[in-house]
CSV table of C-alpha atoms and ligand atoms in Angstrom, one decimal:
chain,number,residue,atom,x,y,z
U,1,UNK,CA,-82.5,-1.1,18.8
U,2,UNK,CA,-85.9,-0.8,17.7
U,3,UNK,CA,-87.2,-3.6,15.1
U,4,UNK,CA,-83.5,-5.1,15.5
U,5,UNK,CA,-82.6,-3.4,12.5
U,6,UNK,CA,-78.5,-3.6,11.9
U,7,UNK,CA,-76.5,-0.5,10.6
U,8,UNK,CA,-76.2,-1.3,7.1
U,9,UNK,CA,-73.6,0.5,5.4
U,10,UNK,CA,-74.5,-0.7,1.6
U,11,UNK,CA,-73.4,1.6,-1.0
U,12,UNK,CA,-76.7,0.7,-2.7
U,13,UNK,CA,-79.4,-0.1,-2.4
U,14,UNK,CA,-78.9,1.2,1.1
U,15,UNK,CA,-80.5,2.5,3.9
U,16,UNK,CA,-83.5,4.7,4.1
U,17,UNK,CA,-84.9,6.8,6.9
U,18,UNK,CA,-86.6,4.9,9.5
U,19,UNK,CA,-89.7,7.7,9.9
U,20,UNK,CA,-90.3,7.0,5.7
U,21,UNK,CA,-90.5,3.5,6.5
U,22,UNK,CA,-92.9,3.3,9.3
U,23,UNK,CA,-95.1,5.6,6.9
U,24,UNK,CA,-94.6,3.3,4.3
U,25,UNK,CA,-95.6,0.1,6.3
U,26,UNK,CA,-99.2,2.0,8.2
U,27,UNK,CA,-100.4,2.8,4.3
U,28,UNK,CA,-99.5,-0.5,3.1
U,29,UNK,CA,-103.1,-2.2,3.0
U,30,UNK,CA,-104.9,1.3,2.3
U,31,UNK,CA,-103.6,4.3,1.1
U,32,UNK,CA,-105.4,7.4,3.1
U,33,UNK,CA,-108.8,5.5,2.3
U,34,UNK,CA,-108.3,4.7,-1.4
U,35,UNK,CA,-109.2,0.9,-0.2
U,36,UNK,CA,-105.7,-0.2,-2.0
U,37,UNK,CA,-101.9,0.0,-2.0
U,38,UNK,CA,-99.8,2.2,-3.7
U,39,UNK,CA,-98.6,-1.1,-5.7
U,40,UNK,CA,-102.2,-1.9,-7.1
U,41,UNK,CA,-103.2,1.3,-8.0
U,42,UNK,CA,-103.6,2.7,-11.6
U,43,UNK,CA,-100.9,5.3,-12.6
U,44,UNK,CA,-104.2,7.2,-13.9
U,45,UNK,CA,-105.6,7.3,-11.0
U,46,UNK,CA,-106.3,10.9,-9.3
U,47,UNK,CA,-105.0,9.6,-6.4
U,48,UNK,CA,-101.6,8.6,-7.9
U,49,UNK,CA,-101.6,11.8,-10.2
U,50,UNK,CA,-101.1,13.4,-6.7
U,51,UNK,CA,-98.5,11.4,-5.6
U,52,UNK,CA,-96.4,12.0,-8.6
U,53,UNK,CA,-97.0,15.8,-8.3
U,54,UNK,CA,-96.2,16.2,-5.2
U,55,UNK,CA,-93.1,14.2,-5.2
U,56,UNK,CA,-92.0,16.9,-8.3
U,57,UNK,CA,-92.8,19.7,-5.9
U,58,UNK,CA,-91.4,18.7,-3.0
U,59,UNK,CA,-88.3,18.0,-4.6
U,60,UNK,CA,-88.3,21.5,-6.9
U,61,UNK,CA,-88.5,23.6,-3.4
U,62,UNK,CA,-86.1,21.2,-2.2
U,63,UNK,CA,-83.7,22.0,-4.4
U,64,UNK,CA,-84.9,25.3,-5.6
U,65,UNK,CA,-85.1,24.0,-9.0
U,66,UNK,CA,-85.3,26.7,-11.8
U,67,UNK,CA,-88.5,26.9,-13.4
U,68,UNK,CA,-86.8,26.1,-16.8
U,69,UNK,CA,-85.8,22.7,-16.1
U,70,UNK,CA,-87.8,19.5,-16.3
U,71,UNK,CA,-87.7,16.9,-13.7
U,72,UNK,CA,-88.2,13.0,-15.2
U,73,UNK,CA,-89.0,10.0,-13.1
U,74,UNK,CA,-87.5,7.0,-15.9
U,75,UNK,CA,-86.6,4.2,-15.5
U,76,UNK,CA,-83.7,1.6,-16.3
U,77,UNK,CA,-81.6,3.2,-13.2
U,78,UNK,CA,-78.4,5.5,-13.3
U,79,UNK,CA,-77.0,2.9,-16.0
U,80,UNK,CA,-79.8,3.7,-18.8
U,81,UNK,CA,-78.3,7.3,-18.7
U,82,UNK,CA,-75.2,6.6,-19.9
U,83,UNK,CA,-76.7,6.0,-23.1
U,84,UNK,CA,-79.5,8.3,-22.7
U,85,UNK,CA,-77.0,11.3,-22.4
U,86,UNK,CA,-75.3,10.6,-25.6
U,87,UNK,CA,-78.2,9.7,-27.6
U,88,UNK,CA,-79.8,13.3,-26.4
U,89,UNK,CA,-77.2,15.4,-25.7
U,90,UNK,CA,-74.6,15.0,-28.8
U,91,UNK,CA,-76.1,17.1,-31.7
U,92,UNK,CA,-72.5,17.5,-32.9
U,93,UNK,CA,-72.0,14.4,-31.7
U,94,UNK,CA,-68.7,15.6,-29.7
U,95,UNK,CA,-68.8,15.1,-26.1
U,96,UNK,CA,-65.9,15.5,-23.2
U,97,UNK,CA,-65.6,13.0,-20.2
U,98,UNK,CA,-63.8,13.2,-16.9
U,99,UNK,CA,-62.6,10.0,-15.7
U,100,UNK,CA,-62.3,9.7,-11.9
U,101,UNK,CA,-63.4,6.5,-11.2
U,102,UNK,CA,-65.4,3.1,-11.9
U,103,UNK,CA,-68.8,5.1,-12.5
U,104,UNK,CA,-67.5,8.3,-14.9
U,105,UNK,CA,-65.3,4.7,-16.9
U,106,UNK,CA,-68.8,2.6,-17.9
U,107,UNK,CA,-70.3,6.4,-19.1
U,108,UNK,CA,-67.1,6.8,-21.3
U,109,UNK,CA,-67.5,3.1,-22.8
U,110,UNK,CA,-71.0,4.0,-23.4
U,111,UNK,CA,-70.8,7.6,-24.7
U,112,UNK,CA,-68.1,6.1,-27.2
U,113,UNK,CA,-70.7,4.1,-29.0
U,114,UNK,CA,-72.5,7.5,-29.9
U,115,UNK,CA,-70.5,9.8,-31.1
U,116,UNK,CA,-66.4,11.4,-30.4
U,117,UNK,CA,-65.4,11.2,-26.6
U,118,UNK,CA,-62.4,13.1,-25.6
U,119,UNK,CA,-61.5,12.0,-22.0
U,120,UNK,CA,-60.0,15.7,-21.0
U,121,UNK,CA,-58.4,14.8,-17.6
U,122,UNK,CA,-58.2,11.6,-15.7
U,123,UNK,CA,-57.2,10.3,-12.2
U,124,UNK,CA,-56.2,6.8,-13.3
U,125,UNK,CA,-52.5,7.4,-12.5
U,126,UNK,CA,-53.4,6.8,-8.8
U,127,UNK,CA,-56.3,4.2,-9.0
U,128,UNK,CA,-58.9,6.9,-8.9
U,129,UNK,CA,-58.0,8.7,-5.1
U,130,UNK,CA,-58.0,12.5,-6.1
U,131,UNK,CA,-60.0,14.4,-8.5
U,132,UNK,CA,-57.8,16.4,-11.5
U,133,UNK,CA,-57.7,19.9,-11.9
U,134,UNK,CA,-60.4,20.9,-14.3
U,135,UNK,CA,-59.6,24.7,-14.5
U,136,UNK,CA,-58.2,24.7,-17.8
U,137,UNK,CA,-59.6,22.1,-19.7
U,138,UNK,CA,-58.8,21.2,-23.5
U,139,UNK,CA,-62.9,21.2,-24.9
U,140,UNK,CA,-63.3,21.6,-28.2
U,141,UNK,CA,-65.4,24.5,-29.3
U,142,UNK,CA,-68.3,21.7,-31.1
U,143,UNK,CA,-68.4,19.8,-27.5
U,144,UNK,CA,-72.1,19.0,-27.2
U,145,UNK,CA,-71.3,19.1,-23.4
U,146,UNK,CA,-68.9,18.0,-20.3
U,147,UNK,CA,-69.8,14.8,-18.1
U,148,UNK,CA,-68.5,14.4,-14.3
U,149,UNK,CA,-69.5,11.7,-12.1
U,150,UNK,CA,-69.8,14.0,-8.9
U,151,UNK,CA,-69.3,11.8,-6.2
U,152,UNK,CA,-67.3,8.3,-7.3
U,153,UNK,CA,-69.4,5.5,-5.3
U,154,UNK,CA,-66.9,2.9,-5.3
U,155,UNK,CA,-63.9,5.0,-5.1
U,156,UNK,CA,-65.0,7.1,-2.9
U,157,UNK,CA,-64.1,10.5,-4.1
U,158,UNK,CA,-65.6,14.1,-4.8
U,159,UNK,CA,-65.2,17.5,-6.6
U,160,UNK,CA,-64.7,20.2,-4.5
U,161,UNK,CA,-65.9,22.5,-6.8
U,162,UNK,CA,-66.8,21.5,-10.2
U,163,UNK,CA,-64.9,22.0,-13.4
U,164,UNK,CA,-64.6,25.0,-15.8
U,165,UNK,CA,-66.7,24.0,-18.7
U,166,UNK,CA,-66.0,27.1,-21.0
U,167,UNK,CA,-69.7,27.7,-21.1
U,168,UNK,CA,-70.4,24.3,-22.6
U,169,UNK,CA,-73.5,22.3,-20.7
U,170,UNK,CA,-72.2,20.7,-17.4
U,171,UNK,CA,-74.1,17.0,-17.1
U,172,UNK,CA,-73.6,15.2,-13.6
U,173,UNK,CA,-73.9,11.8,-12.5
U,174,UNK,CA,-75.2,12.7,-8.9
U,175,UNK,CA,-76.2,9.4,-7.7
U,176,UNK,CA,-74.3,8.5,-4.8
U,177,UNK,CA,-74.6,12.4,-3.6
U,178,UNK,CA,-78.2,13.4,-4.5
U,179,UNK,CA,-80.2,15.6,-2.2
U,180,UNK,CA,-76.8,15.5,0.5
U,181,UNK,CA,-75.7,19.3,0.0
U,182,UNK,CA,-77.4,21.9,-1.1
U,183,UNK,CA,-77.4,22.2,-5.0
U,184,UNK,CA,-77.1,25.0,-7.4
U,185,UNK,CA,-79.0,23.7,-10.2
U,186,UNK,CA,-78.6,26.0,-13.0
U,187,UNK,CA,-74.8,25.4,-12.7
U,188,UNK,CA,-75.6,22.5,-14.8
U,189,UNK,CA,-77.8,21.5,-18.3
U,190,UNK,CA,-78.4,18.4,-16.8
U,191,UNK,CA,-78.2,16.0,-12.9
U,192,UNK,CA,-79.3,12.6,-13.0
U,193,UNK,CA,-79.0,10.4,-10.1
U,194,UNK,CA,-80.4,6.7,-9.5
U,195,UNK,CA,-82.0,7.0,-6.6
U,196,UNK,CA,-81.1,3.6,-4.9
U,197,UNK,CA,-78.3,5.2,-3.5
U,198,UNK,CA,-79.7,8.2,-1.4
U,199,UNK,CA,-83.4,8.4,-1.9
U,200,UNK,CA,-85.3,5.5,-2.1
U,201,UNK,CA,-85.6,1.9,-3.6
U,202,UNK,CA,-84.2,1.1,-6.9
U,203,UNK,CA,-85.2,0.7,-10.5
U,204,UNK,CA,-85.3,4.6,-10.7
U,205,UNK,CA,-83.8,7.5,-12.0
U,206,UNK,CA,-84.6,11.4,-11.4
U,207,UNK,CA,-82.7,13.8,-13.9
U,208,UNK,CA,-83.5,17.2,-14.1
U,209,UNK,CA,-82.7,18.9,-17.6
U,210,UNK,CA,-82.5,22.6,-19.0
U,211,UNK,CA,-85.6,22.9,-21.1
U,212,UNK,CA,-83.5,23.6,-24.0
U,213,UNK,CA,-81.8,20.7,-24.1
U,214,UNK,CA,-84.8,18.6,-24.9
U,215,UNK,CA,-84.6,17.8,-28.5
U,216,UNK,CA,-87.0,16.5,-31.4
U,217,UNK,CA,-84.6,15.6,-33.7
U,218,UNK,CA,-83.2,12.7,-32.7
U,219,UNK,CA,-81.5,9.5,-34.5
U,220,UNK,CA,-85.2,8.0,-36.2
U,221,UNK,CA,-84.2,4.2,-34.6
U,222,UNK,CA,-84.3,6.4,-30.8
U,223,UNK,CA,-86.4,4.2,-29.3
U,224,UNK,CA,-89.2,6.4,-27.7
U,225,UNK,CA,-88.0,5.5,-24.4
U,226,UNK,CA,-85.0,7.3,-24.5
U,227,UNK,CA,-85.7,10.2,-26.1
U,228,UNK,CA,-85.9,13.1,-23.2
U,229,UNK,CA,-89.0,14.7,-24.9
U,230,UNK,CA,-90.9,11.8,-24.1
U,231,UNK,CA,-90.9,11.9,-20.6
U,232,UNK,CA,-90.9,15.7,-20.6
U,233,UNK,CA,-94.2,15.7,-23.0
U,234,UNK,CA,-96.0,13.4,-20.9
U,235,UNK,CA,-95.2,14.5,-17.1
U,236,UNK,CA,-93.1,11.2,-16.7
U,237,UNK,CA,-96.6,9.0,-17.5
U,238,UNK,CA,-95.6,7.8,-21.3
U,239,UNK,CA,-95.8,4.5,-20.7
U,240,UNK,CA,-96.3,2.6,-16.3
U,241,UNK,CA,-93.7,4.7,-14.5
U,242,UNK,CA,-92.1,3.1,-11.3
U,243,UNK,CA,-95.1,4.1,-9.2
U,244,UNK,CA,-93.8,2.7,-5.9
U,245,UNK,CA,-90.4,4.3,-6.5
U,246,UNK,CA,-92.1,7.5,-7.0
U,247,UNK,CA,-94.0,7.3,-3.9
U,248,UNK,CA,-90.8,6.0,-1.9
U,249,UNK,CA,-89.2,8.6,-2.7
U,250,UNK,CA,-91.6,11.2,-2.8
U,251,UNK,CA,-92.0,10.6,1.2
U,252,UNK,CA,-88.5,11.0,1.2
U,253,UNK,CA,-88.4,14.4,-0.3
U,254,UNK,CA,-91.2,15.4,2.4
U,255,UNK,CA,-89.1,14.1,5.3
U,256,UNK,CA,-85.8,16.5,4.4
U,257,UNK,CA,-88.0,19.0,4.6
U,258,UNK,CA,-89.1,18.1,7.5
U,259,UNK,CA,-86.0,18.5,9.1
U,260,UNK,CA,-84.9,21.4,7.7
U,261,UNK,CA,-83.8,20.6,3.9
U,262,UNK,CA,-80.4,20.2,2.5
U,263,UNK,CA,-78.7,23.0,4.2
U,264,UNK,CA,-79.7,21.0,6.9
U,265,UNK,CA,-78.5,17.5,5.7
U,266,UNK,CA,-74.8,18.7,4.7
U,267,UNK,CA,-74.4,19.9,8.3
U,268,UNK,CA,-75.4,16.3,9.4
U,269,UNK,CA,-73.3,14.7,6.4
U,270,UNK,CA,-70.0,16.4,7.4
U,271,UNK,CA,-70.7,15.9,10.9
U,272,UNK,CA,-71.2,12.5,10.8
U,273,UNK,CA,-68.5,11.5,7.8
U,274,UNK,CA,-65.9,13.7,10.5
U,275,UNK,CA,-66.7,10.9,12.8
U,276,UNK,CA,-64.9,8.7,10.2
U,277,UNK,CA,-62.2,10.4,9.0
U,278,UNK,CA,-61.1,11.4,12.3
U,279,UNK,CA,-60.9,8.0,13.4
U,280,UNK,CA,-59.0,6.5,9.9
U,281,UNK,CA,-56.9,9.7,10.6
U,282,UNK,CA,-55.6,8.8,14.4
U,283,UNK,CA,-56.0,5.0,13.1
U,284,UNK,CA,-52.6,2.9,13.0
U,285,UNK,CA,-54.0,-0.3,11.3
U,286,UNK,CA,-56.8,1.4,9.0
U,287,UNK,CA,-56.2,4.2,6.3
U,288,UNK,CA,-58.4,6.3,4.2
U,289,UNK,CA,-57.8,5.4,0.4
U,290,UNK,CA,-58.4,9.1,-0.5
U,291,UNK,CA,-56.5,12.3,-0.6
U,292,UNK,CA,-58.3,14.3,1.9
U,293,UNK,CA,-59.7,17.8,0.1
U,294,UNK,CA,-61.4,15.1,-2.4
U,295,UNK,CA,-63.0,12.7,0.2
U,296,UNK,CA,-66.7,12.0,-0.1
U,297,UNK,CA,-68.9,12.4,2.4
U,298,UNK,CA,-71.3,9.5,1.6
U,299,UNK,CA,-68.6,6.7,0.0
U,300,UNK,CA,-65.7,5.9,3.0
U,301,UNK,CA,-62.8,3.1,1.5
U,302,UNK,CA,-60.3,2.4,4.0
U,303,UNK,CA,-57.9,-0.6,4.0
U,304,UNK,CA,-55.2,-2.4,6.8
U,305,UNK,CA,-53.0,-2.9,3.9
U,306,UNK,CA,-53.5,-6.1,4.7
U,307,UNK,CA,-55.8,-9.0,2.5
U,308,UNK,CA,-56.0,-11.2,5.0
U,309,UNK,CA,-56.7,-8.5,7.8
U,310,UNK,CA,-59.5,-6.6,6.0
U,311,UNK,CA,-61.3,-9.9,5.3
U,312,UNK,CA,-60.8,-11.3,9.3
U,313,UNK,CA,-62.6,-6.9,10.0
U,314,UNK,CA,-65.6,-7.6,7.7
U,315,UNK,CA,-66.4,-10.5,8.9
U,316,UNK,CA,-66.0,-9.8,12.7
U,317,UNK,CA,-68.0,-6.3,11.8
U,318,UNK,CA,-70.5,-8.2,10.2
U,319,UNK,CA,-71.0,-10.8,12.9
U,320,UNK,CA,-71.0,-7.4,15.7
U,321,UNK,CA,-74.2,-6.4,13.3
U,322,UNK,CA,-72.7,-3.7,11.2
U,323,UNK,CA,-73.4,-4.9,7.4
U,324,UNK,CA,-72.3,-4.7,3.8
U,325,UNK,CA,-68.3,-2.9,4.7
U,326,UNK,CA,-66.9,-5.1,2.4
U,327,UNK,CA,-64.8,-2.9,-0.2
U,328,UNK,CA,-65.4,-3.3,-3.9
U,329,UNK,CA,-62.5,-5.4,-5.3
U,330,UNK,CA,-61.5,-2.6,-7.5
U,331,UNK,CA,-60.4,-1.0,-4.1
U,332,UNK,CA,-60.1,-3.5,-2.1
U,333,UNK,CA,-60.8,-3.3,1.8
U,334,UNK,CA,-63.8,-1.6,3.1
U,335,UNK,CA,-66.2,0.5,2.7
U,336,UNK,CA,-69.0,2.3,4.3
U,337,UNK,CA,-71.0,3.8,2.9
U,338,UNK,CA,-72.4,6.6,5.0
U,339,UNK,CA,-75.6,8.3,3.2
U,340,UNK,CA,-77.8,10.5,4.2
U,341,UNK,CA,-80.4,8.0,6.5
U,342,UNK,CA,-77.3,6.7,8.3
U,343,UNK,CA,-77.8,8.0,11.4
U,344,UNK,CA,-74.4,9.5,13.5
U,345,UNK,CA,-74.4,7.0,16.2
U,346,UNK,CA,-74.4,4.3,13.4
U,347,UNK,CA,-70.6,5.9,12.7
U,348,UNK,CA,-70.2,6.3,16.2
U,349,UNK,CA,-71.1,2.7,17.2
U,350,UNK,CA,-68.7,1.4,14.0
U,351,UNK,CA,-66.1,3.5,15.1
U,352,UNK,CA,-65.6,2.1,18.3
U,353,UNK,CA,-66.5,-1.3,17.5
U,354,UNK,CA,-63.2,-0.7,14.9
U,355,UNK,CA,-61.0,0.8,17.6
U,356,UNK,CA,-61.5,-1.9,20.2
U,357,UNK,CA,-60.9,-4.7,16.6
U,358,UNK,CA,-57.9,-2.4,16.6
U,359,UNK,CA,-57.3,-3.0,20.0
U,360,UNK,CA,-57.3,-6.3,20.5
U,361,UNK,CA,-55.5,-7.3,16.9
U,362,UNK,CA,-52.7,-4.2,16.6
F,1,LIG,C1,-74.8,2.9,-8.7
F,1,LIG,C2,-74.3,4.0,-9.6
F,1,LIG,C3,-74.7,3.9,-10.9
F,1,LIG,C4,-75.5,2.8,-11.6
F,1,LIG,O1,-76.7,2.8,-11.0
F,1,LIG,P1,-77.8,1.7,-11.5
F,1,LIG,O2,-79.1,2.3,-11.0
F,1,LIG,O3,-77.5,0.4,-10.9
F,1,LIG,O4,-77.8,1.6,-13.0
F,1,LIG,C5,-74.2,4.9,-11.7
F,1,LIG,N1,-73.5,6.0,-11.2
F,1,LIG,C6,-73.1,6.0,-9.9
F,1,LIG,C7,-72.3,7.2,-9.4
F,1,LIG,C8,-73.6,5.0,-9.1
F,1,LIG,O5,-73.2,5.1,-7.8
């Protein structure tokens, strides 16, 4: 393999696109003649202004983003929006919460410090593996808005369509799913995602808003960093944004363009997370923890059932150069994490390095 790179499957931060990279490293000393890096440069800069509006552009056709919504660069990662969301959003201060898993739980705890959280359907019974029916939800007419965590990272599971909000504002966590289908963006008031997950390298967060929902008259003590208006009013620049994140990821928006855009992506995603499924499906030692019309096609647990047996795989898959499978401990097992730079015959290769394991320990 070129640069002896391993397949990492890290649910984050995690694997970018190799063509981004190589980009990355030839403008390292000097950015197309500026005489600098990207790191050095002033966020004032015309040559940075650029940067930042073309990574806004790129990503607006890439998701055919409504002219009415904003798109923010902050930062603090997907975490910051937990509290961000409540401190914006709540204006009755009345908010409801889906709980399907270890992400859509911290937003809850956080939301609660802001205002009344009704938690109108959960999957807890069964340790988070399914997503609950959300046709007929119980929303109170004053609900500021409804929150889902669209794609559960650790537990690895996904909505299949998305809830009936009784025309109240949608707001997704999209962080482990961002840019991996195609998106219809005015379904929602607001999408956040932290974009160490699918995009680019941490300490950033892109949400897109509804113009509407950007509000003045906040709590006084809002500190100015988390008021929406902020970053909307001054193009993301209010104070040093994450300028290397932005550029990361603005190369990153270019390249699925490049190859065709998201309608383009999902056909690789559900190709390559097939690969997978079909495999923990005809498995006799590993199983998918996930009932199947809810499995995510970036997040992939799967356990032997056995403690001793999943830790004797991660280690021998780690040793075969196949990285970061080790489940999170609220699941147990493995996990890969299969986003969209994970290239098909990095699934291919795990696959059959897990059916010979199989193999030689069934
Ligand atoms: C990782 C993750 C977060 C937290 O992201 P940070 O950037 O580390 O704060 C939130 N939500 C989801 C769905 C995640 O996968």
């Amino acid at each position: 393999m070129k640069y002896n790179r391993t397949y990492n499957f890290s649910a984050g931060p995690a694997t970018m696109p190799e063509p981004v990279l190589e980009e990355i490293r030839d403008e390292m000393m000097n950015y197309r003649g500026s005489g600098m890096c990207v790191m050095e440069m002033s966020h004032r800069s015309p040559v940075y202004q650029q940067i930042i509006d073309e990574a806004e552009q790129d990503l607006r056709e890439l998701m055919h983003i409504p002219d009415n919504y904003k798109v923010l660069f902050i930062q603090g990662g997907a975490t910051l929006q937990f509290a961000m969301i409540p401190m914006n959003l709540m204006k009755n201060g009345v908010a409801c919460y889906v709980e399907t898993g270890a992400w859509s739980k911290k937003a809850i705890a956080e939301a609660k410090k802001y205002g009344d959280v009704h938690v109108v359907a959960s999957s807890k019974d069964r340790n988070f593996c399914y997503i609950p029916n959300c046709d007929d939800l119980d929303i109170p007419e004053n609900a500021d808005y409804v929150y889902i965590c669209e794609n559960e990272t650790i537990h690895g599971v996904t909505w299949p369509k998305l809830p009936n909000t009784k025309g109240h504002v949608l707001v997704s966590d999209q962080s482990s799913m961002f840019l991996s289908r195609p998106c219809n963006v005015s379904d929602y008031g607001l999408i956040y995602a932290g974009v160490q997950k699918n995009v680019g390298p941490a300490g950033m967060v892109v949400v897109i808003i509804r113009e509407d929902l950007i509000r003045e008259d906040l709590d006084p003590r809002t500190p100015i960093y988390m008021s929406y208006k902020t970053h909307a009013d001054n193009g993301s620049m209010y104070n040093t944004p994450n300028c290397w994140a932005i550029y990361c990821c603005g190369k990153v928006f270019k390249y699925l363009k490049s190859i065709g855009g998201l309608e383009e992506m999902e056909k690789r995603n559900i190709d390559k997370a097939q690969v997978m499924y079909d495999f923990l499906d005809s498995s006799k030692m590993f199983t998918g923890t996930v009932d199947k019309e809810f499995r995510s096609l970036m997040n992939i647990p799967f356990v032997t059932g056995d403690k001793e047996l999943d830790a004797k795989v991660v280690a021998a898959t780690k040793a075969a150069g196949y990285d970061n499978l080790k489940g999170h401990k609220s699941v147990g097992g493995l996990r890969a994490s299969v986003y969209n730079a994970m290239p098909k015959e990095g699934v291919e290769a795990l696959v059959e390095f897990l059916k010979k394991f199989e193999a030689e320990n069934g």
